[in-house]
PDB file of C-alpha atoms in Angstrom:
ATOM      1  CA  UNK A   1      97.031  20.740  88.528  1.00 81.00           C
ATOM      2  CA  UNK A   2      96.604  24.581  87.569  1.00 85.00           C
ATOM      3  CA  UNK A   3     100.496  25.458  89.224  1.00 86.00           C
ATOM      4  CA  UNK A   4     101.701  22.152  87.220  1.00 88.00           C
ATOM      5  CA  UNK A   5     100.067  23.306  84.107  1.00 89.00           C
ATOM      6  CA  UNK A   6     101.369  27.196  84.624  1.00 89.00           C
ATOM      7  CA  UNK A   7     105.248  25.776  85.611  1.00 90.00           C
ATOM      8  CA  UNK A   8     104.956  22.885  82.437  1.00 90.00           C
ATOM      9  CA  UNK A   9     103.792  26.468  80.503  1.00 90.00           C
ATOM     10  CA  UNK A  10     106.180  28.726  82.091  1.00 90.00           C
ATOM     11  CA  UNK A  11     109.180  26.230  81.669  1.00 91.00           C
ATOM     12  CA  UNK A  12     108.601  25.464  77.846  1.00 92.00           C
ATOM     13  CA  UNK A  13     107.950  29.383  77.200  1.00 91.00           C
ATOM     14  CA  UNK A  14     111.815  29.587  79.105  1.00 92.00           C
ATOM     15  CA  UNK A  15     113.246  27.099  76.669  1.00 92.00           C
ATOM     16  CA  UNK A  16     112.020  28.919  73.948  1.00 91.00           C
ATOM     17  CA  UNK A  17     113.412  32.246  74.986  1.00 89.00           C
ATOM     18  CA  UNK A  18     116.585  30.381  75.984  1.00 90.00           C
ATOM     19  CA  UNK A  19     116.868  29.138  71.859  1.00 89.00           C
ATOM     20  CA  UNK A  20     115.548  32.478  70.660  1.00 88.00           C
ATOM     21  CA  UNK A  21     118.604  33.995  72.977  1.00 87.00           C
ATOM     22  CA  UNK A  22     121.292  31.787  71.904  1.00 89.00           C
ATOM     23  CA  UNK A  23     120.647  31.485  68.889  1.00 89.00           C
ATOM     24  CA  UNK A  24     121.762  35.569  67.815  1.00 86.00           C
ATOM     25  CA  UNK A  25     124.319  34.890  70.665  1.00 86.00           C
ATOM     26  CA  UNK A  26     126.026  32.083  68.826  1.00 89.00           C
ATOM     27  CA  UNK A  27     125.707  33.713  65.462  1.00 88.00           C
ATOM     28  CA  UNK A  28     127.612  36.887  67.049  1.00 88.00           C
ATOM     29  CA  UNK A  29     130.668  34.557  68.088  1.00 88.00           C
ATOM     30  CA  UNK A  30     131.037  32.828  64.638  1.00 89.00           C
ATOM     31  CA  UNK A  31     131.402  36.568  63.451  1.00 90.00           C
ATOM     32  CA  UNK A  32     133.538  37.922  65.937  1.00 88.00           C
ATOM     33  CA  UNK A  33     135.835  34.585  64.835  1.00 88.00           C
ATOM     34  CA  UNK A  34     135.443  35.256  61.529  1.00 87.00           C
ATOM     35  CA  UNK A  35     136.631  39.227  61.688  1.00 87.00           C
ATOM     36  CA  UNK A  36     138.945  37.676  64.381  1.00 85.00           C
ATOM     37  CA  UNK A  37     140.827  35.255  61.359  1.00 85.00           C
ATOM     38  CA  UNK A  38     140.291  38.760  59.107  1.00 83.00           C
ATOM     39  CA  UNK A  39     142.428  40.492  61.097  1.00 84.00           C
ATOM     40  CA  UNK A  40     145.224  38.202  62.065  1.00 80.00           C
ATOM     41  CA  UNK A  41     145.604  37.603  58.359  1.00 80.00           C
ATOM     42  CA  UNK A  42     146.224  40.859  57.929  1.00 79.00           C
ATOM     43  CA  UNK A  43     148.354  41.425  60.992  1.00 75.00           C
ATOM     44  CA  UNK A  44     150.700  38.387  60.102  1.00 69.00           C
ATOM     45  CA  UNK A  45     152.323  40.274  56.895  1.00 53.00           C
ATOM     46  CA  UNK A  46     150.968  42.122  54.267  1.00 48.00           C
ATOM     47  CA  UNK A  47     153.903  40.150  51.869  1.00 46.00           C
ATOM     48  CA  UNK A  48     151.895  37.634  49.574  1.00 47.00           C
ATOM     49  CA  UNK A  49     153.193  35.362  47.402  1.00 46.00           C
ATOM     50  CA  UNK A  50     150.781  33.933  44.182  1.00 49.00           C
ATOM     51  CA  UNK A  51     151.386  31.997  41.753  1.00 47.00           C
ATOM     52  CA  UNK A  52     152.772  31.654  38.526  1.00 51.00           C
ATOM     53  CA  UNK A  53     151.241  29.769  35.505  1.00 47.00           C
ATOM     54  CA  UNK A  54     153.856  26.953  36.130  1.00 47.00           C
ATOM     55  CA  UNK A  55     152.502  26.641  39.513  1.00 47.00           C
ATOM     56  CA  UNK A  56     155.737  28.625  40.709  1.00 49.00           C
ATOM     57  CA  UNK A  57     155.550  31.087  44.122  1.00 49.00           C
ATOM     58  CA  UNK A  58     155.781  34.381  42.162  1.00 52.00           C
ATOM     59  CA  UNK A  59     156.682  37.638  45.121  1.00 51.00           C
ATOM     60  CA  UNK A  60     153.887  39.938  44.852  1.00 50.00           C
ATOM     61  CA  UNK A  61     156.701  42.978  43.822  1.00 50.00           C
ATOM     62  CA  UNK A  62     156.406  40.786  40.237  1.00 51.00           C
ATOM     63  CA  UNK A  63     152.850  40.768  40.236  1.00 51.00           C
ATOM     64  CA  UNK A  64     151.389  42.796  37.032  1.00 53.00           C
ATOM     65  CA  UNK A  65     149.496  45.853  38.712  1.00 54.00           C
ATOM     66  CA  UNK A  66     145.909  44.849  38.074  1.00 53.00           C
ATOM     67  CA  UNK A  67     146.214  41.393  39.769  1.00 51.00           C
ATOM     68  CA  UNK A  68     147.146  43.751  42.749  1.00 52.00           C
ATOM     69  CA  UNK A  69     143.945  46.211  42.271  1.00 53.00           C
ATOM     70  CA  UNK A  70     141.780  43.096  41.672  1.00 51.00           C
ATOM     71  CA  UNK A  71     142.778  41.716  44.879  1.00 51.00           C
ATOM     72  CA  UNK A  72     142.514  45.124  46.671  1.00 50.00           C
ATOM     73  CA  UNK A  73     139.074  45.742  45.529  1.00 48.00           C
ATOM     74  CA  UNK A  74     138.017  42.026  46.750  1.00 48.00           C
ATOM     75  CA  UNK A  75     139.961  42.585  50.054  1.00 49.00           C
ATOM     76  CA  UNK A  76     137.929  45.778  50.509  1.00 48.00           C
ATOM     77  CA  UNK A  77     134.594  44.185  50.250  1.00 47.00           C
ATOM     78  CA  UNK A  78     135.026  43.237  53.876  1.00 47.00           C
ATOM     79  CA  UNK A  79     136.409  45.913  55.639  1.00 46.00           C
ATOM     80  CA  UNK A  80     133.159  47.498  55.257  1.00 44.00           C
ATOM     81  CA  UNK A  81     131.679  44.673  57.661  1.00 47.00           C
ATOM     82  CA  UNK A  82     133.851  45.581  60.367  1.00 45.00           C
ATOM     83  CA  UNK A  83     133.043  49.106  60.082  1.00 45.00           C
ATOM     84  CA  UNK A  84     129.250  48.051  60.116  1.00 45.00           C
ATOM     85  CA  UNK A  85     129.906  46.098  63.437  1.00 49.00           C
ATOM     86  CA  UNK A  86     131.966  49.111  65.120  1.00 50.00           C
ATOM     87  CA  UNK A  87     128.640  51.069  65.971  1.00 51.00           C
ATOM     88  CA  UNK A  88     127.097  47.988  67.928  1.00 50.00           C
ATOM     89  CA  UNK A  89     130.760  48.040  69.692  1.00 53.00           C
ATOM     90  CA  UNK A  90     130.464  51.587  71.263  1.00 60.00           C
ATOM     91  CA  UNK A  91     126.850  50.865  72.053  1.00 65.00           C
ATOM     92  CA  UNK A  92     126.938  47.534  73.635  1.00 65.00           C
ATOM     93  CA  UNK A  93     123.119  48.416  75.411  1.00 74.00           C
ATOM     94  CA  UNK A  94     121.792  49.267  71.749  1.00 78.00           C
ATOM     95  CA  UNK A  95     121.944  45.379  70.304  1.00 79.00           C
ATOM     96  CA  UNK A  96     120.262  44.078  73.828  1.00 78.00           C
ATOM     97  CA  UNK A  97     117.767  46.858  73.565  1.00 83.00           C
ATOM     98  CA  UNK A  98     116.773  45.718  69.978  1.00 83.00           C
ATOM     99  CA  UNK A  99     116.555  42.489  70.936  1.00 82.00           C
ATOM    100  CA  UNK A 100     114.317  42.977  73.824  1.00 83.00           C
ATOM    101  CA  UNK A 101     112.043  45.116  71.785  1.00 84.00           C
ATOM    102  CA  UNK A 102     111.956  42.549  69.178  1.00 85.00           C
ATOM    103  CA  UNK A 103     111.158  39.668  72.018  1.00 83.00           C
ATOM    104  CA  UNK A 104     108.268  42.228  73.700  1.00 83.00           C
ATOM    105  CA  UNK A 105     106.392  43.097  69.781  1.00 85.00           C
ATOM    106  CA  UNK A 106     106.432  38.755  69.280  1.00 84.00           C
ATOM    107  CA  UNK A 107     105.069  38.411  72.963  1.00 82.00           C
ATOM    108  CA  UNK A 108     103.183  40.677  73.735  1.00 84.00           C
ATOM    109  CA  UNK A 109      99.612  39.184  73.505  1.00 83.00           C
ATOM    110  CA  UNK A 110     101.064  36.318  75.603  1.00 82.00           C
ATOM    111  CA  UNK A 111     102.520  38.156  77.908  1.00 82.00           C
ATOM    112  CA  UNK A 112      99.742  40.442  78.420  1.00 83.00           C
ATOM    113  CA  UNK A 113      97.301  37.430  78.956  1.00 82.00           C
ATOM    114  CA  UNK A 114      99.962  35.985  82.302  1.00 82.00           C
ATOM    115  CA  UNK A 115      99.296  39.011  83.450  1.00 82.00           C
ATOM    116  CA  UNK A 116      95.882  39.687  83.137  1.00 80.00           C
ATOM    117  CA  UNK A 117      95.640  35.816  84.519  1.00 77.00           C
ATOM    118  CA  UNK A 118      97.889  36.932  87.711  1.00 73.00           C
ATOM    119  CA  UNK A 119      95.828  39.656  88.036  1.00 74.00           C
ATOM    120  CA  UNK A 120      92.663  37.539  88.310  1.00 69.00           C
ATOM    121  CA  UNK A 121      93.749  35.412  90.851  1.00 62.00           C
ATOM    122  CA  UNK A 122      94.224  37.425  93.729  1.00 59.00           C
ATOM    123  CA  UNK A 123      94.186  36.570  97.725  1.00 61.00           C
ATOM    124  CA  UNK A 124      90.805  35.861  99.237  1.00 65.00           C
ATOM    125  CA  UNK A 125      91.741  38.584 101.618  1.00 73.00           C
ATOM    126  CA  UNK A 126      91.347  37.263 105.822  1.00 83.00           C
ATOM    127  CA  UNK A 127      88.851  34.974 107.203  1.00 86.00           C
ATOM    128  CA  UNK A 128      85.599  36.462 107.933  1.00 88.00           C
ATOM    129  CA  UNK A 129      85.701  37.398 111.911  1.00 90.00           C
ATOM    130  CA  UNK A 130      83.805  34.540 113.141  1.00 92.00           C
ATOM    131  CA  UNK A 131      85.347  31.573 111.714  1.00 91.00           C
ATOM    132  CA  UNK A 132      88.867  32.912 112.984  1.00 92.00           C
ATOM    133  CA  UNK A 133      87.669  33.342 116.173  1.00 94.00           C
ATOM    134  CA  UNK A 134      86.038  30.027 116.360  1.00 93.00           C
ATOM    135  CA  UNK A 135      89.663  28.680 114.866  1.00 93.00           C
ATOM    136  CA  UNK A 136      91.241  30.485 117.475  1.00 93.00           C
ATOM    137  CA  UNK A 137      88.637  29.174 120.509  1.00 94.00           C
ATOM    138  CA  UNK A 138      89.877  25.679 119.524  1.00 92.00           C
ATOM    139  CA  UNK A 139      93.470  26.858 119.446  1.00 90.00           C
ATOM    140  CA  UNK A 140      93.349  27.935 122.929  1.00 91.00           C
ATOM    141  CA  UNK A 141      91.409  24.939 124.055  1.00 91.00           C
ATOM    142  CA  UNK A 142      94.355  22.326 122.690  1.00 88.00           C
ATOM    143  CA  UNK A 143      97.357  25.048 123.092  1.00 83.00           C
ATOM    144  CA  UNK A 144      99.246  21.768 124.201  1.00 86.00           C
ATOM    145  CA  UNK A 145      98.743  19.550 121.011  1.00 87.00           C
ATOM    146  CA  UNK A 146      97.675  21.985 118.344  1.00 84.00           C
ATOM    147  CA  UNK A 147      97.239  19.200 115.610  1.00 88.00           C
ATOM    148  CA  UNK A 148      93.406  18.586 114.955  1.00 91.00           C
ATOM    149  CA  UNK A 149      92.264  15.359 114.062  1.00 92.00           C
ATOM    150  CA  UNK A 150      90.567  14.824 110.069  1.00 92.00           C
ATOM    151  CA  UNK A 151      87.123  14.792 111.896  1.00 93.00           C
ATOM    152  CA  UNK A 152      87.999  18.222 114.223  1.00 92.00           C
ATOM    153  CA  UNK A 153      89.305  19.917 110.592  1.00 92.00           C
ATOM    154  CA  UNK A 154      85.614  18.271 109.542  1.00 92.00           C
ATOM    155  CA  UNK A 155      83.806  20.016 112.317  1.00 92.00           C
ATOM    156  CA  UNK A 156      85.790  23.194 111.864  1.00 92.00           C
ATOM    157  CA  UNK A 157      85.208  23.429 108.364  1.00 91.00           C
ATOM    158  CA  UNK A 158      81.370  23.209 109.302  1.00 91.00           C
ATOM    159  CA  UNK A 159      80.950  25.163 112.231  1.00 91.00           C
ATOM    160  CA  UNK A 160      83.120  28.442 110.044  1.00 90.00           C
ATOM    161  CA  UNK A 161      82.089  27.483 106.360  1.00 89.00           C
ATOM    162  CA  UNK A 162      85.737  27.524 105.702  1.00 89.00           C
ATOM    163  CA  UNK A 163      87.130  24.796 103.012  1.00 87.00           C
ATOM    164  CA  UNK A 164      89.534  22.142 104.701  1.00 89.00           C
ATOM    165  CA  UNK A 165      92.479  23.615 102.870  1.00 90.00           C
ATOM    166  CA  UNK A 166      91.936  27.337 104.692  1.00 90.00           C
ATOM    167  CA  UNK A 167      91.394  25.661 107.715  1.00 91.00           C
ATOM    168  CA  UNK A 168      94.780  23.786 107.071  1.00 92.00           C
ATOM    169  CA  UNK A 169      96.187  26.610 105.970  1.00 91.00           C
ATOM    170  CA  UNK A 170      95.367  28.892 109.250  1.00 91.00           C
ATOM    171  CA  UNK A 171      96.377  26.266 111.345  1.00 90.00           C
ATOM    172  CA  UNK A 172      99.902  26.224 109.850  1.00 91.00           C
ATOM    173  CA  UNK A 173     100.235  29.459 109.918  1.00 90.00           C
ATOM    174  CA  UNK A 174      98.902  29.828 113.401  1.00 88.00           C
ATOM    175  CA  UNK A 175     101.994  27.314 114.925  1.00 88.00           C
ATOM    176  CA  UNK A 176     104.275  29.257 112.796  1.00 86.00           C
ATOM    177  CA  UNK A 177     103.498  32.568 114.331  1.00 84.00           C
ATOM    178  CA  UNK A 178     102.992  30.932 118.017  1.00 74.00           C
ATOM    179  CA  UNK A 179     106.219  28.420 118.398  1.00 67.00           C
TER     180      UNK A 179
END
């Protein structure tokens, strides 16, 4: 029940990190697309045409020169964007480093209590001397069949003080090593 709770835990505290992740990820595309359009506007021909008051195409060579500085100063708004963006482009490590810093200051109590909960449960170490040896009397006594019964396991777990999951446990082990 404790491992169930701990993976249910583990695997919701994933799925969060998962949206937290993909979520700056996806954000970062619909940019790049946008400053992707930006650019092939700009690459397909710098020759616009706008319109007259009749509704007429009108070359921009008979535009009045501050139609063409008001639409310079509005196309200039965004180059600054892509200049802003460049930096994160020669440092590709600097936006993952930000984000990981950013993911360790919101986690950190949590993450420091998994570990201080890891930390707490640690191996029982080996079997006290006696019970393995008893373990291992029996082992050489059935060498041919080394499968004890529910009651032997009983009488084991008895005679050594040992819980019927260690003496389970050793006994798996023990056919692992030996065959």
């Amino acid at each position: 029940p404790e491992l169930d709770q701990f993976m249910d835990t583990y695997c919701h505290l994933l799925n969060q990190y998962h949206d937290e992740l993909t979520r700056p990820f996806k954000e970062a595309m619909a940019f790049l697309q946008n400053v992707e359009l930006q650019i092939n506007n700009i690459s397909k021909g710098n020759q616009r045409v706008s319109l007259t008051a009749d509704g007429s195409p009108r070359p921009e060579e008979e535009r009045r020169p501050e139609e063409q500085q008001e639409e310079e100063e509005e196309e200039g708004g965004s180059c600054g964007e892509v200049d802003y963006e460049t930096d994160a482009v020669l440092d590709p490590h600097a936006e993952d480093k930000l984000l990981r810093d950013q993911l360790l200051s919101k986690y950190k109590g949590y993450i420091s209590t998994l570990k201080h909960e890891f930390m707490k449960k640690k191996k029982k170490g080996k079997l006290p001397k006696d019970a393995r040896q008893r373990l291992l009397d029996w082992w050489s006594e059935h060498y041919k069949w080394p499968y004890p019964s529910e009651t032997e396991k009983a009488s084991l777990a008895e005679s050594t003080g040992l819980d019927q999951k260690q003496i389970n446990n050793w006994f798996i082990n023990q056919r692992k090593s030996h065959w």
